[in-house]
Coordinates of C-alpha atoms in Angstrom, one line a residue:
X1 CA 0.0 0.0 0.0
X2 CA 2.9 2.2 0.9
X3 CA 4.5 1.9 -2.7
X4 CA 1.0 2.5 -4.6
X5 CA 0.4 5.9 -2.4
X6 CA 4.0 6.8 -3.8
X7 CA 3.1 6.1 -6.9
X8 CA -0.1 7.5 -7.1
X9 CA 1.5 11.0 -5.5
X10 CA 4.2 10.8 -7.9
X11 CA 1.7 10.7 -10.7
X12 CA -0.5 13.3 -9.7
X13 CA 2.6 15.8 -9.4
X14 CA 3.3 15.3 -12.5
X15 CA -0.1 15.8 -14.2
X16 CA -0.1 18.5 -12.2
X17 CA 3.2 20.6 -13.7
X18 CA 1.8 18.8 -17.0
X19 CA -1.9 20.6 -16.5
X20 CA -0.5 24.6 -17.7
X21 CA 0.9 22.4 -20.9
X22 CA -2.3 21.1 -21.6
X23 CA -4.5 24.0 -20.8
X24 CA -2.6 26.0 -23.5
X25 CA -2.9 23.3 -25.9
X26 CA -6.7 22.9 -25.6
X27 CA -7.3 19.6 -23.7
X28 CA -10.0 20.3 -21.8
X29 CA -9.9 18.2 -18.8
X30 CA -12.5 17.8 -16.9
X31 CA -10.9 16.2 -13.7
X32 CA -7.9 15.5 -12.7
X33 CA -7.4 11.6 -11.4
X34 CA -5.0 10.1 -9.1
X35 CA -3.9 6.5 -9.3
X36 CA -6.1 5.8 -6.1
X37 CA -8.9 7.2 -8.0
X38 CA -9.8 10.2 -6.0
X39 CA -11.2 12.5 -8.0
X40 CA -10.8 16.6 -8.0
X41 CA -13.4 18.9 -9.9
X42 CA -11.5 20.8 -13.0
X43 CA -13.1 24.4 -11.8
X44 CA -12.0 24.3 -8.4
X45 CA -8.3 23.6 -9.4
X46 CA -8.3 25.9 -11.9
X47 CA -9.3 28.6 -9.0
X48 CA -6.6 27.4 -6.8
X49 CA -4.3 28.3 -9.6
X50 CA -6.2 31.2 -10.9
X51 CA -5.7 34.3 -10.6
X52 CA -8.7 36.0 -8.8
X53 CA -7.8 35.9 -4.7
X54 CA -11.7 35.1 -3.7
X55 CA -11.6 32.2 -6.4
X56 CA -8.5 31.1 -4.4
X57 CA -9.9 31.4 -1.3
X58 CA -13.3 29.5 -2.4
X59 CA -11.6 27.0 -3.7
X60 CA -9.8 26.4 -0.7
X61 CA -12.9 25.6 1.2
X62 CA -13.7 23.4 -1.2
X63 CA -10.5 21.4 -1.3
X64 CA -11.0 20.9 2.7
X65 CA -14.2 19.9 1.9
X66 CA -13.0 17.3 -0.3
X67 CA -10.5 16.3 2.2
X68 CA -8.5 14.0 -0.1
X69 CA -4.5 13.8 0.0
X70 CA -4.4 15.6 -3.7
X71 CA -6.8 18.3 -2.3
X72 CA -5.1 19.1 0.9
X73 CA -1.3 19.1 -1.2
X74 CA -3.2 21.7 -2.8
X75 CA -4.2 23.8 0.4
X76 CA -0.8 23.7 1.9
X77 CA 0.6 25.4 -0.8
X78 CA -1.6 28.3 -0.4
X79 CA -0.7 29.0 3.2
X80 CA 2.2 30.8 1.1
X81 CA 0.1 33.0 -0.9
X82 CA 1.0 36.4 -1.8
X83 CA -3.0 37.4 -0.6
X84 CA -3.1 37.1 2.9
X85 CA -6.9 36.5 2.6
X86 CA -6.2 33.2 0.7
X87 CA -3.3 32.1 3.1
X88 CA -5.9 32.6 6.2
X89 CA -8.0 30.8 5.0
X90 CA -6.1 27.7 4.6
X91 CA -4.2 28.4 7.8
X92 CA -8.2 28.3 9.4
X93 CA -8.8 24.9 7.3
X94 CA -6.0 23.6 8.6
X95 CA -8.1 22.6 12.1
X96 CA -10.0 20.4 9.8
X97 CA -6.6 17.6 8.2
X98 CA -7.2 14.3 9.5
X99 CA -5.6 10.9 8.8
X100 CA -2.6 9.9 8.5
X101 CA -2.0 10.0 5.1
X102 CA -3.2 14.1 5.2
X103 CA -1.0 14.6 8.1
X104 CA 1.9 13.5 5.9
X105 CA 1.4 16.7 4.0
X106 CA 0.8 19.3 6.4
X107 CA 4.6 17.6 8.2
X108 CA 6.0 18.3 5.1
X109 CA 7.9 21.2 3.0
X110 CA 5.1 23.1 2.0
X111 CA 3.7 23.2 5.4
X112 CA 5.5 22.6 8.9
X113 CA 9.0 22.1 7.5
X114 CA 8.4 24.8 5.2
X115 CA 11.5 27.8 4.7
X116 CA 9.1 30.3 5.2
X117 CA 8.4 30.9 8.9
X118 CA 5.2 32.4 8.7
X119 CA 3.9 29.6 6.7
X120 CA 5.2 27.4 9.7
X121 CA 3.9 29.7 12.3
X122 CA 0.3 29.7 10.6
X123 CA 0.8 25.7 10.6
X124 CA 1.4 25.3 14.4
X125 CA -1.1 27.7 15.4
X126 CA -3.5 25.6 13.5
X127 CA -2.8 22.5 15.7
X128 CA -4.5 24.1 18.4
X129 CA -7.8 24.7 17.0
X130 CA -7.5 20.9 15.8
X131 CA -10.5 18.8 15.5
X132 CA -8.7 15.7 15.9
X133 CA -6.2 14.2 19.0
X134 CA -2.9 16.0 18.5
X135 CA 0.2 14.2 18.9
X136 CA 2.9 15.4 21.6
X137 CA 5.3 14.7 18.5
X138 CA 3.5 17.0 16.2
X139 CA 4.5 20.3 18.1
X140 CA 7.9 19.3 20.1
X141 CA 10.3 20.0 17.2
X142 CA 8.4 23.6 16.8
X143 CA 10.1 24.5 20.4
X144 CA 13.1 23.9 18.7
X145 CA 12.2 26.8 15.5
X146 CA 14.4 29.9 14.6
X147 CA 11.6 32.0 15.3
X148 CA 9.9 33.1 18.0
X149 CA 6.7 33.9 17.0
X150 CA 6.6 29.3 15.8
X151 CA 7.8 28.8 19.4
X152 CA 5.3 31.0 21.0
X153 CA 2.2 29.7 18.9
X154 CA 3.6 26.1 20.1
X155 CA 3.2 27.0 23.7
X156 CA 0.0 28.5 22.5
X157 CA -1.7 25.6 21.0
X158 CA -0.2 23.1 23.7
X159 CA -2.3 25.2 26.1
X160 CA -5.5 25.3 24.2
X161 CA -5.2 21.2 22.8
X162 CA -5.2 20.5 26.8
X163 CA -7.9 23.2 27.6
X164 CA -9.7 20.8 25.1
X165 CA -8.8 17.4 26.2
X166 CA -7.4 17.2 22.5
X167 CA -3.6 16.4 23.2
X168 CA -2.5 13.0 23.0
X169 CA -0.5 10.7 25.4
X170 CA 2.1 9.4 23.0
X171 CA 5.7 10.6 24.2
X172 CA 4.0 13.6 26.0
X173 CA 7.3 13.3 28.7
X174 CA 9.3 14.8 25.9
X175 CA 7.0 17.6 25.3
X176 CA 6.3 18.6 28.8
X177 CA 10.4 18.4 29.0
X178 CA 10.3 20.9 25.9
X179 CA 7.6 22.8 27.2
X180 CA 9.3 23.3 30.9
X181 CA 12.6 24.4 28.7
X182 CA 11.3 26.9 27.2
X183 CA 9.7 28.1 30.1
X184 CA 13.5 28.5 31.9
X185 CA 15.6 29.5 29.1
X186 CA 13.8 30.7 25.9
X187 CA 15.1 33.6 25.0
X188 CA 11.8 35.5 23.6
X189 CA 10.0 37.4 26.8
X190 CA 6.3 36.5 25.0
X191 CA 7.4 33.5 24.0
X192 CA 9.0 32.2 27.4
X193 CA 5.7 33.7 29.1
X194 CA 3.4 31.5 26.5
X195 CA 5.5 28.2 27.7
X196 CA 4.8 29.6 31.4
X197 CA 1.1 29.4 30.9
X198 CA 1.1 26.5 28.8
X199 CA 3.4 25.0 31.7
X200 CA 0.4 25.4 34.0
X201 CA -2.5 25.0 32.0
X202 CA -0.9 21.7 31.8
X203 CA -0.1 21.9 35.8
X204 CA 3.4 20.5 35.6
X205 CA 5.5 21.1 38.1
X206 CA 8.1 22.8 36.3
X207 CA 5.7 26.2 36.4
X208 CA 5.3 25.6 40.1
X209 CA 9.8 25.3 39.9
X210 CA 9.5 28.8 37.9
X211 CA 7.2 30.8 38.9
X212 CA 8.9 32.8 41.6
X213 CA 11.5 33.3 39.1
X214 CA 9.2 34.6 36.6
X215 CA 7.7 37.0 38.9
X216 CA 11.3 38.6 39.5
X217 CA 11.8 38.5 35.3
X218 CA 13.1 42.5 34.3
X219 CA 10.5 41.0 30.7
X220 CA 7.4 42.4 31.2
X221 CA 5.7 39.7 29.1
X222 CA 7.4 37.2 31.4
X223 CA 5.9 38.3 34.5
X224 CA 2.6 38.8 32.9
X225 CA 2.7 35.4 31.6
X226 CA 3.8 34.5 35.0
X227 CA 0.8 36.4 36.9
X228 CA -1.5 34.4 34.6
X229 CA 0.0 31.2 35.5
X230 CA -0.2 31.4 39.1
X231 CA -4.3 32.1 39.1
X232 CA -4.5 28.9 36.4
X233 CA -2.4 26.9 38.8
X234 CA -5.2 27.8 41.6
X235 CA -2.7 27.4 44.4
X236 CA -3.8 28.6 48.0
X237 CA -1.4 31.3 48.5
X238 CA -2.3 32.3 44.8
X239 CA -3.9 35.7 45.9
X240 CA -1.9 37.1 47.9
X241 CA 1.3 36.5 45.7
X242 CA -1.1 38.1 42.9
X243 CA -1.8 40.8 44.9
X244 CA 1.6 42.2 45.3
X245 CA 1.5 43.1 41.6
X246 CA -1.9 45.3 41.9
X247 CA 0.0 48.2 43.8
X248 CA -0.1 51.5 42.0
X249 CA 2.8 51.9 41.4
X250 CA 3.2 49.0 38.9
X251 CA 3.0 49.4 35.5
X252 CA -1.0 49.3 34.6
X253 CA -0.2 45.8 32.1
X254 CA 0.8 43.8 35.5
X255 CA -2.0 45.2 36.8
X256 CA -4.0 44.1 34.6
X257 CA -2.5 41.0 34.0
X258 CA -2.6 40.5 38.0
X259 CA -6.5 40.6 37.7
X260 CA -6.9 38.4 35.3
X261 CA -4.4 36.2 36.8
X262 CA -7.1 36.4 40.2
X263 CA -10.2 35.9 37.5
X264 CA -8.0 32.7 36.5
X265 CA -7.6 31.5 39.6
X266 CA -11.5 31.9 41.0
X267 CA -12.2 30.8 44.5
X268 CA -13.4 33.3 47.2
X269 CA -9.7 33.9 47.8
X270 CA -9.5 35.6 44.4
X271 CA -12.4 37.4 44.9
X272 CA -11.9 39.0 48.3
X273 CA -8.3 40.0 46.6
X274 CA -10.6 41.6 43.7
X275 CA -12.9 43.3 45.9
X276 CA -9.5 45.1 47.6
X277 CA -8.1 46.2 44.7
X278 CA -11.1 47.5 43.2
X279 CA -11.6 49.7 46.6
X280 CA -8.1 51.4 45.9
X281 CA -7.9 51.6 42.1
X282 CA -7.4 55.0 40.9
X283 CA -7.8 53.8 37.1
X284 CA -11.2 54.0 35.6
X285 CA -10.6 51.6 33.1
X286 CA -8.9 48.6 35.1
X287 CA -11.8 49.5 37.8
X288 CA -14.6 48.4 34.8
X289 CA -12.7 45.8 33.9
X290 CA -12.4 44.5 37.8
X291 CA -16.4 45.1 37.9
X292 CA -16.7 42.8 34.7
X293 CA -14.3 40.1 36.1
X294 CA -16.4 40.3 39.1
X295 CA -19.5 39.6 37.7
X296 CA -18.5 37.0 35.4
X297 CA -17.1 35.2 38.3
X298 CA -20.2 35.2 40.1
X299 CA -23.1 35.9 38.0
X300 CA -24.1 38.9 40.4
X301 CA -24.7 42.3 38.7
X302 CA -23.0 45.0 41.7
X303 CA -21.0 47.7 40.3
X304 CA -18.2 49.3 41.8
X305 CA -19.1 49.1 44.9
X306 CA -16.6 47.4 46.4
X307 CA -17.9 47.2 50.2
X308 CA -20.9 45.0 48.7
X309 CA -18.0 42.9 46.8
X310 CA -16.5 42.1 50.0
X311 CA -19.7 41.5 51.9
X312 CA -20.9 39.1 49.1
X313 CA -17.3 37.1 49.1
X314 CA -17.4 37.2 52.9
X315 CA -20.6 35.3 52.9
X316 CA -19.4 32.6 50.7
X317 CA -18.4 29.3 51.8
X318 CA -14.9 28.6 51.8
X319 CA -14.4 25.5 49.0
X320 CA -16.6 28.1 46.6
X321 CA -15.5 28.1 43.0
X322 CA -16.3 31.0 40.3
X323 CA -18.5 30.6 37.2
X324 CA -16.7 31.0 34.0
X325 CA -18.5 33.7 32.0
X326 CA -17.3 36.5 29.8
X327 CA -18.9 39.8 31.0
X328 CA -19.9 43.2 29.0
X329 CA -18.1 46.3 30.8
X330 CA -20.1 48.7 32.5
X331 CA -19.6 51.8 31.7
X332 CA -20.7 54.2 34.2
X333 CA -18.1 57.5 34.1
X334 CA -16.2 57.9 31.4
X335 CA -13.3 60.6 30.3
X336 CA -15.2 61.6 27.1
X337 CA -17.2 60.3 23.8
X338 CA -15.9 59.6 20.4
X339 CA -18.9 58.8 17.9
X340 CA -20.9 57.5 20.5
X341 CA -18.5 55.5 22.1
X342 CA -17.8 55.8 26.2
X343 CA -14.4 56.4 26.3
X344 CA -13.1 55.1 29.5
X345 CA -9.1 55.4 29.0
X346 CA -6.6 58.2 29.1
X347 CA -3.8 56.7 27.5
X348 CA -5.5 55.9 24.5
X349 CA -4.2 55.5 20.6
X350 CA -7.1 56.2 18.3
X351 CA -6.4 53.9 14.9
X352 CA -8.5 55.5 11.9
X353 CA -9.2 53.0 8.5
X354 CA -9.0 55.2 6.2
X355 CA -9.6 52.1 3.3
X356 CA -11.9 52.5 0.4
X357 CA -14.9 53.1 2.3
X358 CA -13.5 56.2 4.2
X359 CA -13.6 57.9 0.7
X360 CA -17.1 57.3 0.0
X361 CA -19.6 60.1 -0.2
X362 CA -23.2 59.8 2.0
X363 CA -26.5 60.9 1.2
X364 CA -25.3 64.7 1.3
X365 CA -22.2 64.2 -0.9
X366 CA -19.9 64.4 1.8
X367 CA -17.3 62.0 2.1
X368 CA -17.0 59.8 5.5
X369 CA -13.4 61.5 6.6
X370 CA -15.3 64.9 6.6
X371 CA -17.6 63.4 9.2
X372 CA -15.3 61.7 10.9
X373 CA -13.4 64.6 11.5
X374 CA -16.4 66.5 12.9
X375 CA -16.5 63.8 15.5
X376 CA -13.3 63.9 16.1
X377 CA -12.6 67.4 16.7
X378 CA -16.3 67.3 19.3
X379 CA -14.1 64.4 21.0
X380 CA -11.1 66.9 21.5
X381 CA -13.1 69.3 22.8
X382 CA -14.0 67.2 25.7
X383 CA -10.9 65.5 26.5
X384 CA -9.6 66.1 29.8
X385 CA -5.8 68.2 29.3
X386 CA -4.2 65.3 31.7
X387 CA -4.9 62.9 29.3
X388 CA -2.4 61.4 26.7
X389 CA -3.2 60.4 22.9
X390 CA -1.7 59.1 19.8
X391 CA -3.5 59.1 16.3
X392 CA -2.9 56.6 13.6
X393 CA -4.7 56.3 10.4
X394 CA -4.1 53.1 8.0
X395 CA -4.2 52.1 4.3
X396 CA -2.1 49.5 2.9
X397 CA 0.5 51.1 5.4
X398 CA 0.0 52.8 9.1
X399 CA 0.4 56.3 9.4
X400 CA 1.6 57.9 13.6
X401 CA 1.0 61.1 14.0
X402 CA 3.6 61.4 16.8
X403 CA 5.7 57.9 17.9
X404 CA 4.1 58.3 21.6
X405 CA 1.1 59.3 23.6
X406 CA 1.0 63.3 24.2
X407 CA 0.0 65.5 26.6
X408 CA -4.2 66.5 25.1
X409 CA -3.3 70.5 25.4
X410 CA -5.3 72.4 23.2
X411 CA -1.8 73.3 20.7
X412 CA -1.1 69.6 20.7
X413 CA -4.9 68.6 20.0
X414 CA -5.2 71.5 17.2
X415 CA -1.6 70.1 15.9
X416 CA -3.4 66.5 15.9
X417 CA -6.5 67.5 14.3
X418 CA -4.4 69.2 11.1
X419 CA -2.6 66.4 11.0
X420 CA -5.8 64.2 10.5
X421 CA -7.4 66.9 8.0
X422 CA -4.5 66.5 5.6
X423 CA -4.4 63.3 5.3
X424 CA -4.5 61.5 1.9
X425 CA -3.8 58.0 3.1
X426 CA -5.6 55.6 0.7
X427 CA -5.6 51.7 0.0
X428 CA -6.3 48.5 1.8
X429 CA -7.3 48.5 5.3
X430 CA -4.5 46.7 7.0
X431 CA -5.6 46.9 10.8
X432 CA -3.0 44.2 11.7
X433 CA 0.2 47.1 11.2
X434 CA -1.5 49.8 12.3
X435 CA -2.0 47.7 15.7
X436 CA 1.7 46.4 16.0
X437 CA 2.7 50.4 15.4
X438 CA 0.4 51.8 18.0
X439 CA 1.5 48.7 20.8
X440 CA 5.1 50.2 20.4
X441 CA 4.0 52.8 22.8
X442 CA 4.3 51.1 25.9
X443 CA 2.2 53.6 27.5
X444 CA -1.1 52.7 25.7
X445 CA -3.3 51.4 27.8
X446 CA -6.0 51.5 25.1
X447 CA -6.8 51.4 21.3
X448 CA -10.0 52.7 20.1
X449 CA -10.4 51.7 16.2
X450 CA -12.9 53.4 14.2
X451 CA -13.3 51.3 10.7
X452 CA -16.0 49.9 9.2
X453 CA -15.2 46.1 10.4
X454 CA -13.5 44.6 7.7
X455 CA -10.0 44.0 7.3
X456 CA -8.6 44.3 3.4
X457 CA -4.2 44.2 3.6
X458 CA -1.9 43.3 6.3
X459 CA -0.5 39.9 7.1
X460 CA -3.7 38.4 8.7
X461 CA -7.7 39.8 7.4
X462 CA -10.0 36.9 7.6
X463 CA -11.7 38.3 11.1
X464 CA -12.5 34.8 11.9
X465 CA -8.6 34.2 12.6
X466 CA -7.7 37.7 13.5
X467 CA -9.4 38.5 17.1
X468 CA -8.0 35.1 18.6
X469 CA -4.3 36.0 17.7
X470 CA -5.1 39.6 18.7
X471 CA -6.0 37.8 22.1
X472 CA -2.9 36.0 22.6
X473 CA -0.8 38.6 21.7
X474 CA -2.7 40.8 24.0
X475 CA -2.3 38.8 27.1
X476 CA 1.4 39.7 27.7
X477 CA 0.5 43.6 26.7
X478 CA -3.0 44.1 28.6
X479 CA -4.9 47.3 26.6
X480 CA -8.2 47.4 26.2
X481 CA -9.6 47.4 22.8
X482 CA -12.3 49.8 22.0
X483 CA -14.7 49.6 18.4
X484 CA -16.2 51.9 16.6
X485 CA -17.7 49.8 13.6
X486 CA -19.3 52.2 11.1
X487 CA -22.5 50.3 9.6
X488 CA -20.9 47.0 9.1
X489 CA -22.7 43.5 8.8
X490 CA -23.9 41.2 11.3
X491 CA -21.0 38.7 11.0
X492 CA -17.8 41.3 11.6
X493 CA -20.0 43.0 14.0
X494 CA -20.3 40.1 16.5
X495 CA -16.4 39.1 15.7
X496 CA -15.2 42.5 16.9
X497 CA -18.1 42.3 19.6
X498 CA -16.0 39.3 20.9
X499 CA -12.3 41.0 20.8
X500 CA -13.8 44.4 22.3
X501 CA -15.8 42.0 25.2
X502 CA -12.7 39.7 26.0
X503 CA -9.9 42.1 25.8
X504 CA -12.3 44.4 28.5
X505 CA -13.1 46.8 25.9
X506 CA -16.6 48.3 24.3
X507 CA -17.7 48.2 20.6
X508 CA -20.6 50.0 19.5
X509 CA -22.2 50.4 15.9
X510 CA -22.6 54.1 14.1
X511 CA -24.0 55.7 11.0
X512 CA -22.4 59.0 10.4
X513 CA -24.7 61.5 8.9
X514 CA -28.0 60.3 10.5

């Protein structure tokens, strides 16, 4: 069987370099037939190979669909595309390879041994959204990658196979020895935090050996990764270690980070720890997003009171474990509006699409930047001068006003405003830059993006992939992300519903012009 399947692979790479040939002379094929006699329709590889990027991306589907050897040789080799909206979308079909035969393929050069290491990073970020049992074997060597985004999304998707009972047994010593490696020595602050987390998702003891260490790490990503990892352990003395890293004088991402690492850990420990904080927390946004933690622990709707958050804990029995629910922020005060939306920060980077549809004219002929600057300039005028702000429009490339957050004086909001009115940016709507550009500010706290929900350039668009790496790059860096979505349909809407919700952050729906 082993020599046919050779054969019969062999044979269908050569009809396939063969197929241009025979297209140009004429021939007309109607399928295209492997030695095993699987079969695959004519149209969808001529999309595959075609030129048009939504024919690629269809056909795709439709190859996955299939789910034949021939049809998932084809997919792999698409994770390379120069259109990143065809390349996510075999990255998300990836999740669906089974059998051994299949798995051969996505092991192989095009896919997981591939030179390209985004190609291998979108193939090992695909193991953990896996509908099958992964193999410990599958993701070891990946530890073992040049880059460290591969390593981090291996730590990643160890974490979310065992959140899902969908990592297998076979060797899976060696790959907690990896794993507990790269928590120790990996060189990569976001990627040494991810093993950390994986590390205790996983509750080995080599996260109970490092977490102390962690917590002392000068990385920021390290100690966040660390904070997160003590409240997923669920040890007892888990709050109060946490609570060392909710003084004020930290920087607000371990603060947040600390919270989330008490939200992780949920028994009534946590939640009296919560309950403290939130009593002494100057910030208004960490405050909401301690309210929504709160509540999502407990199903109980109190605000920010926190005397009635400590009476409630205090009246809970001691063995008392949280719910696990995701929780809207309240809103309550804010610092200002933009377009509707409560703004709650004041270290905030506001990101601006200013793709295709930012051009287009409303019912009165004016274009959408002209009423977007309207709002914006009603926004200025009702910023508080302590806060600090950062604008960045995007295209096909991101655009910073200044490189970090300034003091919102009247001169530097006038400056800021010009600087938006001239602007002639134009192209596709590559969200993905324009949110690594503003996170170079370490400051930011919070980035409020006003598009109209769909992603068009950048490395990653499909917004069925994007929020979940958004997440996982977020957990190390902590802002809040804040959505204005301006009349966009159902299905984005709900997706950056989701990112806004989980990453303690508030979308909301406009219509300029009404």
């Amino acid at each position: 069987m082993t020599c046919n399947l050779g054969r019969a692979r062999s044979s269908f790479m050569q009809m396939r370099a063969l197929l241009p040939f025979l297209r140009a002379a004429g021939a007309g094929l109607l399928l295209i037939t492997t030695a095993l006699g699987d079969k695959l329709p004519q149209d969808v590889v001529d999309d595959i190979h075609g030129p048009d990027e939504r024919k690629r991306r269809s056909a795709v589907s439709k190859l996955a669909d299939i789910g034949t050897v021939e049809a998932w040789e084809l997919i792999v080799e698409r994770l390379a595309d120069e259109e990143p909206e065809v390349a996510d979308r075999a990255q998300l079909e990836l999740a669906r390879a089974a059998g051994e035969d299949v798995l051969e393929v996505i092991h192989g050069r095009d896919a997981l041994r591939s030179k390209n290491p985004l190609v291998r990073e979108r193939v090992v970020e695909s193991f953990g959204r896996a509908e099958r049992t992964v193999e410990p074997a599958e993701l070891r060597g990946a530890f073992s990658d040049k880059e460290a985004p591969v390593r981090r999304m291996a730590a990643w998707s160890v974490e979310r196979l065992a959140l899902a009972g969908r990592l297998g047994e076979q060797e899976l010593g060696k790959l907690e020895d990896a794993l507990g490696k790269a928590a120790r020595n990996e060189k990569d602050g976001a990627a040494r935090g991810a093993a950390l987390v994986a590390a205790a998702t996983m509750k080995l003891d080599q996260a109970r050996d490092r977490i102390e260490d962690a917590l002392r790490d000068r990385d920021q990503a390290v100690q966040c990764g660390a904070l997160i990892a003590l409240g997923t352990l669920g040890q007892a003395d888990g709050p109060e270690r946490i609570l060392t890293f909710l003084d004020e004088k930290r920087p607000l991402a371990l603060r947040r980070a600390a919270a989330r690492g008490l939200e992780a850990q949920g028994d009534r420990g946590a939640l009296l720890a919560l309950a403290d904080v939130l009593e002494n927390e100057p910030r208004l946004r960490l405050q909401q997003m301690i309210v929504a933690a709160l509540r999502g622990m407990t199903g109980e709707g109190i605000g920010r009171n926190a005397k009635a958050w400590r009476a409630y804990a205090e009246a809970l029995a001691e063995d008392w474990s949280a719910k696990r629910e995701e929780r809207d922020i309240e809103v309550g005060d804010t610092v200002a509006k933009l377009a509707g939306l409560p703004v709650l920060s004041d270290r905030m980077s506001v990101l601006i699409d200013m793709s295709g549809s930012m051009w287009q004219s409303g019912d009165d002929g004016r274009p959408l930047k002209s009423l977007v600057e309207v709002e914006l300039r009603r926004f200025f005028e009702l910023l508080p001068e302590d806060s600090r702000i950062n604008l960045v429009t995007y295209a096909t490339e991101p655009a910073s006003w200044e490189s970090k957050l300034v003091q919102a004086t009247s001169r530097n909001l006038a400056a800021a405003m010009e600087w938006f009115q001239e602007s002639r940016l134009r192209g596709r709507g590559n969200v993905w830059d324009a949110i690594d550009l503003a996170l170079e500010d370490e400051e930011v706290d919070t980035l409020i993006v006003l598009t109209d929900g769909a992603p068009t350039g950048g490395p990653h668009w499909d917004m069925k992939l994007i929020p979940e790496l958004l997440l996982e790059r977020n957990r190390f860096r902590q802002v809040a992300f804040d959505v204005i979505l301006t009349d966009p349909n159902s299905g984005l809407e709900r997706r950056w519903q989701d990112l806004a919700r989980r990453s303690g952050g508030i979308c909301t729906s406009v219509r300029f012009g009404d």
